[in-house]
Coordinates of C-alpha atoms in Angstrom, one line a residue:
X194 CA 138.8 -1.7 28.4
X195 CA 136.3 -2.1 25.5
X196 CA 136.8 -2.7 22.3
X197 CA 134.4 -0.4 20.5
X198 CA 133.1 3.1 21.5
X199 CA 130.1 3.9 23.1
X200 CA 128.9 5.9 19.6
X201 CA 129.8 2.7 18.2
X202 CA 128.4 0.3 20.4
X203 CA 125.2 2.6 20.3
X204 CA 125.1 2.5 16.7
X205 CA 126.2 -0.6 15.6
X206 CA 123.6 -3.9 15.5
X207 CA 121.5 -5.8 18.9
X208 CA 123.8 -7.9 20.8
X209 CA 121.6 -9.4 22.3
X210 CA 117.9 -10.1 23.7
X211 CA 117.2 -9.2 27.4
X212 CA 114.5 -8.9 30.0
X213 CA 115.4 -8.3 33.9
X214 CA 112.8 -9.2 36.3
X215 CA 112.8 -7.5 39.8
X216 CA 116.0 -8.8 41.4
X217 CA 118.5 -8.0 38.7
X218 CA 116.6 -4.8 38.5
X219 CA 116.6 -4.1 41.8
X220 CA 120.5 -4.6 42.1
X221 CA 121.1 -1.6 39.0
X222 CA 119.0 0.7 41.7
X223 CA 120.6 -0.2 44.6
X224 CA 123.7 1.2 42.7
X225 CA 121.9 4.3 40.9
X226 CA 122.4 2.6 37.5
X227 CA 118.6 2.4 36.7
X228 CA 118.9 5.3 34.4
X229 CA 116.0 4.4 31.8
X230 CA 113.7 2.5 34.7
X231 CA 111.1 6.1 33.8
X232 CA 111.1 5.0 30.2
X233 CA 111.3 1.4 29.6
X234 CA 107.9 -0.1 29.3
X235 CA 107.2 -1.9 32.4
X236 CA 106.5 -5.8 31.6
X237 CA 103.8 -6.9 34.4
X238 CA 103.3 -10.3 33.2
X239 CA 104.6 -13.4 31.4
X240 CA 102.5 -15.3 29.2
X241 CA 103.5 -19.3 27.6
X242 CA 101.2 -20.6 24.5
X243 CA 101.3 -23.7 23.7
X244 CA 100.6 -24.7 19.9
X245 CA 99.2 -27.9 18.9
X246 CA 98.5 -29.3 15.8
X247 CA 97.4 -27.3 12.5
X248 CA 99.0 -24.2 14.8
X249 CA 95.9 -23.9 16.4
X250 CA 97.0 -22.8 20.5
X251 CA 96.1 -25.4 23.1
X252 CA 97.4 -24.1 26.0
X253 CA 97.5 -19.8 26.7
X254 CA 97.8 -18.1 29.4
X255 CA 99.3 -15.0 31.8
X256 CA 101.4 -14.9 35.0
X257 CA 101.2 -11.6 36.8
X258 CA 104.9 -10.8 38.3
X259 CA 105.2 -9.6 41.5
X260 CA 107.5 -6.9 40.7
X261 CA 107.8 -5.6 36.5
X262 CA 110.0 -6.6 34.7
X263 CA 112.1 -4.3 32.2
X264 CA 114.0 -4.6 28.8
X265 CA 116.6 -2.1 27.7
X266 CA 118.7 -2.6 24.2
X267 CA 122.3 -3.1 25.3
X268 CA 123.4 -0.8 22.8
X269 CA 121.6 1.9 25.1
X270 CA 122.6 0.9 28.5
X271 CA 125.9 -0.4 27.9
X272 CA 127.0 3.0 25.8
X273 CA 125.3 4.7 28.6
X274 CA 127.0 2.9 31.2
X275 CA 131.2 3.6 29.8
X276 CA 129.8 7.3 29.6
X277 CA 128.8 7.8 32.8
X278 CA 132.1 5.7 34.2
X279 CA 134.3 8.1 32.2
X280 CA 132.4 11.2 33.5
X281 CA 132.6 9.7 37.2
X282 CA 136.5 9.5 36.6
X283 CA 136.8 5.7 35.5
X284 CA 139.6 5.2 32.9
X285 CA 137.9 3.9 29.7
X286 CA 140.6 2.7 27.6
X287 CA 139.4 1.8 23.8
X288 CA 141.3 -1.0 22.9
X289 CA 141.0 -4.7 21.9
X290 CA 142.3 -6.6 25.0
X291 CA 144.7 -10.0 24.3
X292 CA 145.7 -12.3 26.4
X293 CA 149.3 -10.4 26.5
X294 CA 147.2 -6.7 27.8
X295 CA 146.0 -9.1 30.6
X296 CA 149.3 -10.3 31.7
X297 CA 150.5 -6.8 32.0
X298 CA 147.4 -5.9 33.9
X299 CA 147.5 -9.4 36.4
X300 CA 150.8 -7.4 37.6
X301 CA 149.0 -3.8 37.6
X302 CA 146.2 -3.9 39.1
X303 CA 144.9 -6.1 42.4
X304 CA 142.3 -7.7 40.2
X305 CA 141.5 -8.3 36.7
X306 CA 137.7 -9.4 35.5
X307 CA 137.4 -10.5 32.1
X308 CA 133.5 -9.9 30.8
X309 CA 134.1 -10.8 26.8
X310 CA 131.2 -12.5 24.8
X311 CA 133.5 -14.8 22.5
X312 CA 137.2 -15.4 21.5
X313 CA 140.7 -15.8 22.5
X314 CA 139.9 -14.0 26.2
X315 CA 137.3 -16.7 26.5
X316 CA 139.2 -19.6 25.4
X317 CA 141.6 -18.5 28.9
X318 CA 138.4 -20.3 30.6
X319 CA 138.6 -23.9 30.7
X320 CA 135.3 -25.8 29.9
X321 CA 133.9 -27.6 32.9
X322 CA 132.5 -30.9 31.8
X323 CA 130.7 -32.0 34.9
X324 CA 128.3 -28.8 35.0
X325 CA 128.0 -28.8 31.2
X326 CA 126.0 -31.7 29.1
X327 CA 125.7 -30.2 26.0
X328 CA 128.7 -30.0 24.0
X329 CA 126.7 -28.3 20.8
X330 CA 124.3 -25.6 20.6
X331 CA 120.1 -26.5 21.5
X332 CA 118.6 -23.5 19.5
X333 CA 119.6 -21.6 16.2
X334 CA 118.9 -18.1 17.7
X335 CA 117.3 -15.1 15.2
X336 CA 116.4 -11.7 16.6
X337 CA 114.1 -8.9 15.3
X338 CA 113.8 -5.4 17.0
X339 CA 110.6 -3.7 15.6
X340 CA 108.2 -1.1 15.7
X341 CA 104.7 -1.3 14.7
X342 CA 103.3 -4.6 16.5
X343 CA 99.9 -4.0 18.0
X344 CA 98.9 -4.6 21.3
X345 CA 98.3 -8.5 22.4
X346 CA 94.0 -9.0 22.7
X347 CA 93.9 -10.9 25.8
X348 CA 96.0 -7.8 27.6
X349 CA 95.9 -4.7 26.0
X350 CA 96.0 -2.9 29.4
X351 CA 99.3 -4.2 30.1
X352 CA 103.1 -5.5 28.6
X353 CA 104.1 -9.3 29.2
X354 CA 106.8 -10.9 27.6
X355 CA 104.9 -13.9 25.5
X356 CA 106.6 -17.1 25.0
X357 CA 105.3 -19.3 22.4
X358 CA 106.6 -22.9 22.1
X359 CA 105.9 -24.9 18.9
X360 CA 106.8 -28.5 20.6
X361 CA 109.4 -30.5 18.1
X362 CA 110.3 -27.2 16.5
X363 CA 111.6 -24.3 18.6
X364 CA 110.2 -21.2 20.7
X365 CA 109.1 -17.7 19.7
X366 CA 109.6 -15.1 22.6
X367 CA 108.0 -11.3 22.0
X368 CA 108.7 -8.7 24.3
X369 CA 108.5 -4.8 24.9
X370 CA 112.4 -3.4 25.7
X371 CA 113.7 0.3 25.0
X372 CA 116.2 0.8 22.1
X373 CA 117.5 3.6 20.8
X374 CA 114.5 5.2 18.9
X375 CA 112.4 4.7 22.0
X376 CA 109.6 2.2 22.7
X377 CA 110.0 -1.3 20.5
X378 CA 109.0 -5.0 20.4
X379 CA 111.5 -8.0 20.2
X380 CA 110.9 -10.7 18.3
X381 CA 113.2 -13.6 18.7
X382 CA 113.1 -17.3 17.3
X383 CA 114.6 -20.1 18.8
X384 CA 115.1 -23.1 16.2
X385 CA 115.7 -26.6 17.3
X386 CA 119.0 -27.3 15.1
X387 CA 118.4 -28.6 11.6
X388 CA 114.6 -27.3 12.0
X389 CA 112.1 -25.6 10.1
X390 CA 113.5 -22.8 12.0
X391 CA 116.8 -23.2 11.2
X392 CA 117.1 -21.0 8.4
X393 CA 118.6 -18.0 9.4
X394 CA 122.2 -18.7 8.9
X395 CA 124.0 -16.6 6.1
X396 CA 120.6 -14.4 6.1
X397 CA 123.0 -10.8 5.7
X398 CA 120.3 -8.3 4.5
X399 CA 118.1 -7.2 7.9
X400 CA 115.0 -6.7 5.4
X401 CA 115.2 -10.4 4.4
X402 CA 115.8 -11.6 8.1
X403 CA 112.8 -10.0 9.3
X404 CA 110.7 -11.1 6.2
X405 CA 111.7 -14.6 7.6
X406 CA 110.7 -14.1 10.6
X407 CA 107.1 -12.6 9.9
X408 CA 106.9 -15.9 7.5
X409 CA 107.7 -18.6 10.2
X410 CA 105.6 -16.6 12.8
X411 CA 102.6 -16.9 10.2
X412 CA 102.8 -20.1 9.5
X413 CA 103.4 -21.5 13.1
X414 CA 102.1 -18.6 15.6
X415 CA 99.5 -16.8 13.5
X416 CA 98.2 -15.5 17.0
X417 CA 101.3 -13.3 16.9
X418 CA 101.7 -13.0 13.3
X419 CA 98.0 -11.6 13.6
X420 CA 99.5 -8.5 15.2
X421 CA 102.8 -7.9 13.1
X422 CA 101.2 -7.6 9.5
X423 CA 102.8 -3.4 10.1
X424 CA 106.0 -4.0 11.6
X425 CA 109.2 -2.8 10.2
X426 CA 112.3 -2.7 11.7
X427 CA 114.0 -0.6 14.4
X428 CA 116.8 0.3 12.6
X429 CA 119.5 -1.1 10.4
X430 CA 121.0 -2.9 13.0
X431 CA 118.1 -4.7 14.7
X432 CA 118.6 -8.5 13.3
X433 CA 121.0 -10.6 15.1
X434 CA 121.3 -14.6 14.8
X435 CA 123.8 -17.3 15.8
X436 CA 123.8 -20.0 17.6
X437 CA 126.7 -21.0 21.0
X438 CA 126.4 -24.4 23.1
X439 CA 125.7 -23.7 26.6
X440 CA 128.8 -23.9 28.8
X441 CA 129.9 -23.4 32.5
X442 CA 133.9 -22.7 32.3
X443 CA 136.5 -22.5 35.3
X444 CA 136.0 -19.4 36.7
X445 CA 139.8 -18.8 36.9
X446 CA 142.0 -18.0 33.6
X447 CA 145.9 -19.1 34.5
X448 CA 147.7 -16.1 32.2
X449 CA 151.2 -17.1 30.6
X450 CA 152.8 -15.0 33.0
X451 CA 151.4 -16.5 35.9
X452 CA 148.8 -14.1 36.4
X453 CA 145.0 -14.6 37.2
X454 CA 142.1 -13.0 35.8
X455 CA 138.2 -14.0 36.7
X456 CA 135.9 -14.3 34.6
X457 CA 132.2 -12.9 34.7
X458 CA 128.7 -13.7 33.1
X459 CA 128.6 -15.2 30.2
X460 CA 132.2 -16.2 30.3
X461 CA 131.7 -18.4 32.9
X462 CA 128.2 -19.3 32.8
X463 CA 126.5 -19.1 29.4
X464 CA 122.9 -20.5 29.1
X465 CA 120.7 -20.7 26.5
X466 CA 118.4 -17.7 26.4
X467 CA 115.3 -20.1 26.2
X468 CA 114.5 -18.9 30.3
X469 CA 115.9 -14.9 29.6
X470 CA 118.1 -15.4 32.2
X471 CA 121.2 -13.6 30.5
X472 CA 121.0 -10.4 31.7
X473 CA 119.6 -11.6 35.0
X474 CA 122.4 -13.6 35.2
X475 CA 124.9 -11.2 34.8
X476 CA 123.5 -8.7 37.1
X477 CA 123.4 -11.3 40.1
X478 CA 126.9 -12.1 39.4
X479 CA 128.3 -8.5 39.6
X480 CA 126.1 -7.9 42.6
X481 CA 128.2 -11.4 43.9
X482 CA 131.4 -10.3 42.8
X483 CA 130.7 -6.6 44.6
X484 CA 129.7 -8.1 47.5
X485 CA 132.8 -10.3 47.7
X486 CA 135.0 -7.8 47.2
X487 CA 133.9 -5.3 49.8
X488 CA 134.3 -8.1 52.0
X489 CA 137.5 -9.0 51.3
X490 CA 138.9 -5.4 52.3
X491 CA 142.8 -5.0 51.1
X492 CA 143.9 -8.8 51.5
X493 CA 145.0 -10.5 47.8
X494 CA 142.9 -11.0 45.4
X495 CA 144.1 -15.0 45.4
X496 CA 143.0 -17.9 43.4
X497 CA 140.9 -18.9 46.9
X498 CA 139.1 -15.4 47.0
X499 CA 138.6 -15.8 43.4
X500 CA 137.1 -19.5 43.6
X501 CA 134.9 -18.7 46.2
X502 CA 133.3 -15.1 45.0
X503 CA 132.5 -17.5 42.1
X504 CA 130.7 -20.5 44.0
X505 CA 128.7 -17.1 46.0
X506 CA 128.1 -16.4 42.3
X507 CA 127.3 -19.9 41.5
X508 CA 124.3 -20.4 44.5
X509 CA 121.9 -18.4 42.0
X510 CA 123.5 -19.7 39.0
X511 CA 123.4 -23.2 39.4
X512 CA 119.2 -23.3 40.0
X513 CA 119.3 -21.2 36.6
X514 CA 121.4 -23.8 35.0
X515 CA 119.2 -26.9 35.8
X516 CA 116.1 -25.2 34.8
X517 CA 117.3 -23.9 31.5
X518 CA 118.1 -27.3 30.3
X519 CA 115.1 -28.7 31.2
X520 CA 113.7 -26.5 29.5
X521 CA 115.9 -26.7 26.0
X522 CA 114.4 -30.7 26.4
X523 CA 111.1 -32.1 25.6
X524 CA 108.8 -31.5 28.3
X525 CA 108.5 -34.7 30.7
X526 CA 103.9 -35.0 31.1
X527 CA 104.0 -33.6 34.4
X528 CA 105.2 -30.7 33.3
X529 CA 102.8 -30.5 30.4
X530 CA 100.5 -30.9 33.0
X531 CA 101.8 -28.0 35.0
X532 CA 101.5 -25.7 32.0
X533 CA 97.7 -26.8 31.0
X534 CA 97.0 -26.3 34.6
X535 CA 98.2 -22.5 34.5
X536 CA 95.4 -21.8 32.4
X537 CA 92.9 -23.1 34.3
X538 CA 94.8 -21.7 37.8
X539 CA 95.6 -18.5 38.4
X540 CA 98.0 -19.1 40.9
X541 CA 99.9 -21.5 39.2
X542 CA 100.2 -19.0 36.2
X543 CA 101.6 -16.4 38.7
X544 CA 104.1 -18.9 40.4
X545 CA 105.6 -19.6 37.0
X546 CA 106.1 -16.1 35.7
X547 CA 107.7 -15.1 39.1
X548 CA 110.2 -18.3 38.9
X549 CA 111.9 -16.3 35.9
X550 CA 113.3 -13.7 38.7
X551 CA 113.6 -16.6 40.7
X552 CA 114.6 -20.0 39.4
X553 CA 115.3 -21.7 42.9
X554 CA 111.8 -21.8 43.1
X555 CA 111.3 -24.6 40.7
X556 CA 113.0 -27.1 42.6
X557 CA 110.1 -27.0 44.8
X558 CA 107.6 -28.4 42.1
X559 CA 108.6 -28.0 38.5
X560 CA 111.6 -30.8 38.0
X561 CA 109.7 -33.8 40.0
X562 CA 106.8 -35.3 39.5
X563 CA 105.8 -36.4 42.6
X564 CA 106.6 -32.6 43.7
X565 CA 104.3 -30.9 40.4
X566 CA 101.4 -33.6 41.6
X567 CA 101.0 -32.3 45.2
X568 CA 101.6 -28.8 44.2
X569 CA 98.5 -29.3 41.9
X570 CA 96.4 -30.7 44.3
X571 CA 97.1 -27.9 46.5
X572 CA 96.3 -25.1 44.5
X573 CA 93.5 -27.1 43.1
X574 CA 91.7 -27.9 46.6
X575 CA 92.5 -24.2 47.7
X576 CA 90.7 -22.8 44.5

């Protein structure tokens, strides 16, 4: 049950920002769903600059992954997606779901999952304050889809999604995806609240939004700026901004009837984009869900089942959770350390772009110190 078509979702504006490293990827072919893996540009790397002061970069450098990564507008592969369920013999009903559709539906059907960015469905979804410590949102979020940006210098030869933080101020993220003219570039801003970033709020016009961005890129990345003096955007609907407080929410929504409905994704785990775990995200907790469903064979879809195909879920989440809000904080010196050391250490550059696809890996020497020291020395005595 959707809301909007999938000519309008495929025309309307970006919903979003995405890139899925080789996991989430890898559960979309399992299933046959990789329908634009032959056209998507295929992101080999991840790249972090650091700027210092009078925007000059003091730290830069490039991760090789270990399997590419991919973007793909979810205007394409979700309109794509509700096509190919209605040719298969899905039943695609167009229609704005409320709380009263999902009563009727909690006595239907054997089980109800409830995938809705924002609103009254997700309000069902009770906040849960021990795994959530920000009650307000970290970053003012502003998104570009363009055409025209040139290749980056240091890698012409290949794609990498580039993160550039500007400490004190917020984070610029670049990346290659597939919208629906073909091959683009992403540019998205992520402004610490009440920032010089922070500007982007009642911006309606896309032209002025993107002017905007080009204008903070220049004056605090001119590294990237230096290669979008010719973009233009994608298409009338390629700005998006807005800004959400990262939540985790019960994973069970009671219905006034007595029904139950569980939630997915973003409904009951929504980070910050600042790690580009979204999509990621979503795709390991379907491929949970699945999984917990085969399993179950015909017994009831209970409040138990529904709990513990969540806390399955929640095994990959959690790690993903931590690390993103370290991330949305000032970085602690041993992980400035960590970062100035990727550029002089290969293999510490590669380890960090592969924790995107897999988070769980920081535990091992990202959050402590004493963990990030001996790593250090490691690598540093091997090299």
């Amino acid at each position: 049950m959707s809301n909007r078509t999938a000519d309008e979702i495929r025309s309307g504006r970006v919903m979003s920002t995405q890139c899925m490293f080789a996991t989430s990827l890898g559960h979309e072919r399992d299933l046959g769903l990789n329908f634009w893996e032959s056209q998507a540009p295929r992101i080999e790397g991840l790249g972090v600059s650091v700027a210092g002061p009078e925007s000059a970069r003091v730290i830069d450098w490039v991760g090789r992954l270990d399997g590419f990564a991919q973007s793909v507008d979810q205007r394409v592969k979700m309109a794509g997606w509700m096509e190919t369920f209605a040719q298969r013999g899905g039943q695609l009903v167009i229609h704005g779901a409320a709380v009263g559709d999902l009563d009727f539906f909690a006595r239907r059907y054997d089980l109800v999952l409830v995938a809705a960015g924002k609103g009254e469905l997700v309000s069902m979804f009770g906040r849960d304050a021990d795994r959530s410590p920000h009650t307000e949102p970290q970053r003012a979020l502003a998104v570009a889809y363009v055409n025209g940006l040139g290749p980056r210098p240091e890698h012409p030869d290949f794609d990498a999604v580039r993160c550039n933080i500007v400490p004190g101020v917020g984070e610029l993220f670049v990346m290659p995806t597939l919208t629906t003219g073909g091959r683009a570039d992403i540019l998205f801003w992520e402004g610490v609240p009440g920032g010089p970033l922070d500007v982007f709020q009642g911006v309606k016009d896309p032209s002025e939004h993107l002017a905007l961005t080009l204008e903070l890129m220049e004056k605090f990345t001119p590294w990237e700026y230096a290669r979008a003096t010719k973009v233009e955007l994608t298409d009338a609907g390629g700005t998006l901004a807005g800004r959400y407080a990262p939540t985790v929410r019960n994973p069970v929504g009671h219905l006034p009837g007595g029904g139950l409905v569980l939630g997915v994704a973003d409904v009951v785990v929504a980070n910050d984009p600042i790690t580009g775990q979204g999509s990621n995200s979503a795709s390991k907790c379907a491929a949970a869900y699945l999984a917990a469903i085969v399993e179950h064979g015909d017994r009831p879809f209970d409040e138990a089942w529904m709990r513990s195909a969540f806390d399955r879920y929640w095994k990959t989440a959690e790690p993903v959770t931590k690390w993103t809000n370290a991330m949305l904080a000032p970085p602690p010196e041993h992980v400035l350390q960590l970062l100035g050391a990727a550029g002089e250490l290969q293999p510490i550059a590669d380890r960090f772009a592969n924790g995107f696809d897999d988070p769980a890996d920081f535990e091992n020497f990202f959050f402590d110190p004493e963990k990030a020291s001996a790593y250090l020395a490691s690598v540093a005595s091997g090299a």
